[in-house]
Structures are given as C-alpha cells and as structure tokens.
Amino acid sequence: MNDTFKSGFVAIVGRPNVGKSTLLNQIIGQKIAIMSDKAQTTRNKVQGVYTEDDAQVVFIDTPGIHKPKHKLGDFMVKVALNTFREVDLIYFVIDAEAGFGRGDEFIIEKLKNVETPVFLLINKIDLISKEKLVELIEKYKELLDFAEIIPISALEGDQVPNLLAETKNYLDEGPMYYPKDQITDHPERFIISELIREQVLQLTREEVPHSVAVVIEGIEKNPKTEKLTIMATIIVERSTQKGIIIGKQGQMLKQIGMRARKEIELLMGSKVFLEVWVKVQKNWRDKEHYLQDYGFNQDEY
C-alpha cells in the first residue's frame, strides 16, 4: 500500500432513470443496485465501496429526485437531498439523450446551496452526436460552476476509469472505512429483497412496479449441503396487483422467482431455494408504520 491513502464519500444524484445505479454497478464491478427502465427504481441509499491500493471511495446511489406523489416519494426525495451535506463529492448524472429538463433545473437549484464539489456526468453519450454533446456541455456550464464535466457511458464503461482518477484528486487523506474486499454496507437481506423487486420491475407494467415492496421473512442454511432456503413476501397495494404478479396459473410469480433465484445465487455463491408469497397491504406507501416495517425509516433522515 502506498504511503498516502485517500478516502471519502461520493453521492450519485440525478433525475429518475438517468443511469445512476448502472454507474454504481459499473464502478463496483458487481450488481448491488438494481437496474430497470422504470423511473424511481432506487428507494433507499445504496452504498457501494470501491477500494484500490491508494484509495477507498464510498459511493451512495440515491433515489431519483422527482415530484413526490405519496409519503414514500417524500421519503425518497428527502434521502437524496440530505446526502448533499454528508459527502465529499457529488456526481450529478444527466441523460444525454433526454437532454435538459425541469427536473435537472430543480436539482441544480439545490446544488447551488452546497459547498461540496460537483461533477457533471453526461451519461449515455453513445446515443448522441458530438454536436449535441457540445451543446449540452455549454448549456450546463451556464447553470452551475461544476468542478469537472465528464461525458460517460455507464453501461459500456466509457470514461469510467478517467472519472475514478479525477475523483481521487478531490479526496483528502483518510482511513480505510471498510475492509478492502467489502463492496457494500447493506446486509444480505436488503440486497436479496432488491434483487427480487428488480424482477417485478422488469416483468410487470403500469402501476404495479411502484406499488411493490419485498420483505425477507427468513434465510436458512442447510449445514450439510450449504443450500440456502429464502422465504420472501412481495407486498402490493391492491388485489388486482396481486393477481398480476401471481399471473395465470402462477406463471408470473414462478418467472419472478426463477429469475431472482439466479441473481441471488450469483450474489451468495451457493444454491438457493426461493419461496415467494404475495400479500396485499392497502395503500402501504402512504402509511408511516408500513414504510418503517418495510425499511423506509423516516427518522434516520
């Protein structure tokens, strides 16, 4: 290890669906944040830990900042905005293809009130022309004095090594907060529940994805075979949503379980038997005791 060791915390912020979770997974090299084409996929802060010989960076992937429509939405936006004052550096990620939007304007107004350095990351550059990229850079330069402006492709990994090198330049000397082989501070139950929820997001449409929470009821390991038995409950708000998730003759639930099991086995490195139920909890996103039960603790923020 080098004599000088740097460390710090970096928040990844932006509108919903701009590629924040994709970037985190690309940096860490392993899936710890779920990805989906649905907006507002990330509901809680997901911490990813990136460690090299001379530095450790703790990344906080935040919920997409949007106009809330219920208490869960209020919680998500509060989580994202509160990270601004907790970190050493902020990545503000925008979608190059979508271009400038009112959501970006709202976030920039908030960023004007922080002293933390802000990197503008223009994501999905593989989907636009160089001319449009230049126009975007000029547009955003007028709105905020960014510490760095770095075009990237989070999905392809383009310019991500350069981004990490620049990030280290903005960090101070500091300790190694986590063991060098640790990639997240979230417990296994959280990651497993997110992997199941990811499959619901990918396989269902309309109002169903946003009405879903996943609770891990239990994890048991067979001491002889090392096989894990995981019991999980998918929470929805209406009986019609329950019917959609279960599907005709249980086919949708079977597909969700099968796909989630493969992801969980990759995470855990062992065989998994996954048992999934579906339960209706009416309007849970607007009831604080349910939000707390399902891991969205308002008091922490």
XYZ file of C-alpha atoms in Angstrom:
301
model
C 0.000 0.000 0.000
C 1.236 3.498 -0.805
C 2.205 5.902 1.970
C -0.617 8.296 1.091
C -4.069 6.754 1.340
C -7.123 8.773 0.335
C -10.751 8.126 1.181
C -14.109 9.814 1.007
C -17.810 9.650 0.244
C -19.420 10.397 -3.118
C -23.168 10.886 -3.712
C -24.634 9.905 -7.091
C -27.669 12.118 -7.729
C -29.946 12.971 -10.618
C -33.394 12.598 -12.074
C -35.000 9.146 -12.130
C -33.754 6.725 -14.772
C -30.580 8.571 -15.841
C -28.264 5.615 -15.108
C -27.141 6.203 -11.510
C -27.453 2.554 -10.474
C -25.847 1.399 -13.719
C -22.863 3.632 -12.961
C -22.540 2.317 -9.408
C -22.623 -1.290 -10.609
C -20.056 -0.487 -13.316
C -17.681 1.059 -10.763
C -18.039 -1.734 -8.213
C -17.968 -4.453 -10.874
C -20.879 -6.311 -9.321
C -24.607 -5.778 -9.046
C -25.504 -4.138 -5.738
C -28.012 -1.595 -7.059
C -30.978 -2.829 -9.049
C -31.420 -1.565 -12.580
C -34.637 -1.093 -14.500
C -36.145 1.018 -17.263
C -38.766 2.168 -14.736
C -38.294 5.520 -13.023
C -37.616 5.656 -9.264
C -36.095 2.187 -9.054
C -33.830 3.045 -6.113
C -35.796 3.815 -2.953
C -33.090 3.837 -0.307
C -29.457 4.877 -0.184
C -27.331 2.068 -1.593
C -23.688 2.262 -0.562
C -21.041 0.738 -2.775
C -17.421 0.522 -1.669
C -14.620 0.847 -4.227
C -11.100 0.141 -2.950
C -7.697 0.444 -4.608
C -4.203 0.269 -3.097
C -4.114 4.022 -2.580
C -7.767 4.953 -2.026
C -11.224 3.911 -0.897
C -14.345 5.619 -2.242
C -17.750 5.000 -0.680
C -20.459 5.683 -3.258
C -24.029 6.496 -2.267
C -26.577 5.793 -5.004
C -29.654 7.870 -4.196
C -33.302 7.713 -5.300
C -34.136 9.750 -8.386
C -35.179 13.278 -7.421
C -38.753 13.849 -8.575
C -42.034 15.494 -7.553
C -43.447 13.226 -4.808
C -46.992 11.841 -5.073
C -47.115 9.964 -1.734
C -45.194 9.587 1.555
C -42.826 7.059 0.031
C -41.982 9.634 -2.649
C -41.402 12.280 0.049
C -39.030 9.876 1.788
C -37.117 9.107 -1.404
C -36.544 12.771 -2.287
C -35.565 13.599 1.309
C -32.989 10.792 1.257
C -31.459 12.105 -1.971
C -31.298 15.772 -0.937
C -29.894 15.006 2.517
C -26.866 13.279 1.011
C -25.663 16.634 -0.368
C -24.284 17.633 3.021
C -22.952 14.200 4.003
C -20.348 13.683 1.274
C -17.003 14.938 -0.047
C -18.055 14.985 -3.698
C -21.287 14.867 -5.702
C -21.805 13.174 -9.060
C -24.736 14.875 -10.822
C -25.758 12.434 -13.557
C -27.812 13.537 -16.556
C -29.206 11.605 -19.505
C -27.543 12.915 -22.667
C -30.267 11.535 -24.921
C -33.114 13.045 -22.863
C -31.337 16.397 -22.603
C -32.103 19.223 -20.186
C -35.332 19.014 -18.209
C -37.195 20.764 -15.403
C -36.047 18.063 -13.004
C -32.415 18.976 -13.726
C -33.229 22.632 -13.099
C -34.706 21.734 -9.700
C -31.612 19.716 -8.716
C -29.232 22.464 -9.862
C -31.075 24.996 -7.683
C -30.460 22.698 -4.702
C -26.809 22.193 -5.653
C -26.244 25.970 -5.664
C -26.661 25.881 -1.879
C -23.879 23.367 -1.185
C -20.142 23.921 -0.979
C -19.339 20.333 -1.936
C -17.610 19.989 -5.352
C -19.975 18.743 -8.058
C -19.017 16.655 -11.107
C -21.437 16.836 -14.024
C -21.580 13.360 -15.587
C -23.219 13.347 -19.011
C -24.333 9.735 -19.343
C -25.365 7.704 -22.431
C -23.002 9.610 -24.737
C -23.027 6.614 -27.086
C -26.616 7.594 -28.001
C -25.984 11.186 -29.154
C -23.883 13.095 -31.691
C -20.759 15.054 -30.776
C -22.556 18.252 -31.767
C -25.362 17.610 -29.291
C -22.814 16.750 -26.598
C -21.033 20.079 -27.089
C -24.387 21.896 -26.878
C -25.250 20.108 -23.631
C -21.895 20.969 -22.064
C -22.330 24.644 -22.919
C -25.903 24.640 -21.605
C -24.992 23.184 -18.214
C -21.860 25.322 -17.857
C -24.137 28.372 -17.789
C -26.212 26.935 -14.945
C -23.581 25.914 -12.374
C -19.839 26.121 -11.808
C -19.069 22.397 -11.977
C -15.744 21.134 -10.627
C -15.481 18.755 -13.595
C -17.638 17.870 -16.610
C -17.113 14.277 -17.760
C -19.079 12.583 -20.574
C -19.501 8.853 -19.857
C -21.333 5.709 -20.840
C -22.144 3.962 -17.561
C -23.421 0.875 -19.374
C -20.346 0.471 -21.600
C -17.854 1.754 -19.010
C -16.562 4.516 -21.326
C -14.558 7.152 -19.389
C -15.297 5.484 -16.024
C -11.565 4.869 -15.270
C -10.902 8.554 -16.023
C -13.795 9.511 -13.749
C -12.328 7.482 -10.874
C -8.880 9.010 -11.375
C -10.356 12.523 -11.259
C -12.403 11.594 -8.189
C -9.274 10.660 -6.228
C -7.831 14.108 -6.955
C -10.696 15.631 -4.950
C -10.327 13.376 -1.895
C -8.232 14.057 1.192
C -6.020 11.650 3.067
C -8.178 9.394 5.187
C -8.696 5.936 6.656
C -9.961 2.749 5.047
C -13.551 2.727 6.314
C -14.342 -0.806 5.165
C -12.297 -3.994 4.639
C -10.783 -3.976 1.153
C -12.887 -6.932 -0.027
C -16.214 -5.422 1.091
C -18.342 -3.884 -1.677
C -21.439 -2.681 0.207
C -22.556 -1.838 3.741
C -26.068 -3.187 3.219
C -26.978 -6.525 4.826
C -27.595 -9.526 2.586
C -31.342 -9.380 3.287
C -31.564 -5.902 1.755
C -29.711 -6.898 -1.413
C -31.768 -10.094 -1.773
C -35.039 -8.179 -1.405
C -33.857 -5.678 -4.040
C -32.960 -8.467 -6.469
C -36.479 -9.880 -6.146
C -38.022 -6.420 -6.570
C -35.893 -5.883 -9.667
C -37.568 -8.831 -11.364
C -41.020 -7.450 -10.534
C -39.943 -4.131 -12.082
C -38.685 -5.825 -15.217
C -41.610 -8.180 -15.737
C -44.645 -6.049 -14.853
C -46.068 -2.845 -16.256
C -48.203 0.206 -15.465
C -48.823 0.917 -11.763
C -47.591 -2.422 -10.402
C -43.799 -1.775 -10.136
C -44.118 1.314 -7.936
C -46.585 -0.359 -5.568
C -44.245 -3.206 -4.633
C -42.117 -3.821 -1.559
C -40.286 -7.052 -0.744
C -39.797 -8.388 2.771
C -37.394 -11.258 3.521
C -39.141 -13.400 6.118
C -36.252 -15.779 6.753
C -32.978 -17.260 5.487
C -31.946 -20.779 6.480
C -28.794 -22.666 5.517
C -28.586 -26.448 5.295
C -25.356 -27.263 7.193
C -24.732 -30.383 5.077
C -25.431 -29.110 1.560
C -24.776 -25.357 2.176
C -28.013 -24.734 0.219
C -29.955 -21.641 1.282
C -33.709 -21.552 1.748
C -35.047 -17.994 1.454
C -38.631 -17.032 2.300
C -39.833 -13.729 0.850
C -43.110 -11.812 0.636
C -43.969 -9.394 -2.156
C -46.201 -6.601 -0.792
C -48.693 -4.858 -3.115
C -51.442 -2.297 -2.551
C -54.412 -3.913 -4.332
C -55.769 -7.383 -5.019
C -55.659 -6.682 -8.769
C -51.895 -6.130 -8.468
C -51.597 -9.407 -6.560
C -53.358 -11.142 -9.441
C -50.959 -9.600 -11.976
C -47.865 -10.674 -10.017
C -49.146 -14.214 -9.494
C -50.242 -14.431 -13.135
C -52.245 -17.089 -14.942
C -51.781 -20.408 -13.136
C -48.975 -18.784 -11.121
C -46.710 -18.359 -14.156
C -45.669 -14.737 -13.497
C -44.706 -15.439 -9.869
C -42.822 -18.529 -10.992
C -40.860 -16.476 -13.539
C -40.100 -13.737 -10.978
C -38.851 -16.361 -8.525
C -36.757 -18.222 -11.103
C -35.020 -15.097 -12.382
C -34.455 -13.701 -8.884
C -33.050 -17.022 -7.678
C -30.349 -16.963 -10.372
C -29.287 -13.443 -9.348
C -29.284 -14.386 -5.650
C -27.157 -17.475 -6.331
C -24.589 -15.256 -8.088
C -24.595 -12.925 -5.081
C -24.380 -15.630 -2.417
C -22.168 -18.112 -4.241
C -24.379 -21.071 -3.300
C -27.515 -22.897 -4.396
C -30.775 -21.264 -3.338
C -34.341 -22.456 -2.834
C -36.523 -19.348 -3.058
C -40.085 -19.385 -1.748
C -42.130 -16.277 -2.603
C -45.618 -15.234 -1.478
C -47.703 -12.188 -2.424
C -49.618 -10.142 0.168
C -51.966 -7.139 -0.165
C -51.363 -4.188 2.189
C -53.717 -1.421 1.098
C -52.065 1.987 0.435
C -48.870 0.996 2.253
C -46.864 3.780 0.540
C -48.900 6.411 2.421
C -48.811 4.785 5.872
C -45.786 5.511 8.007
C -45.917 2.321 10.090
C -45.801 0.219 6.914
C -42.975 2.348 5.491
C -40.955 1.689 8.642
C -41.823 -2.023 8.618
C -40.547 -2.286 5.044
C -37.268 -0.483 5.704
C -38.071 3.155 4.873
C -37.301 4.740 8.243
C -38.116 8.466 8.137
C -36.412 9.128 11.481
C -32.996 8.271 10.006
C -33.218 11.268 7.673
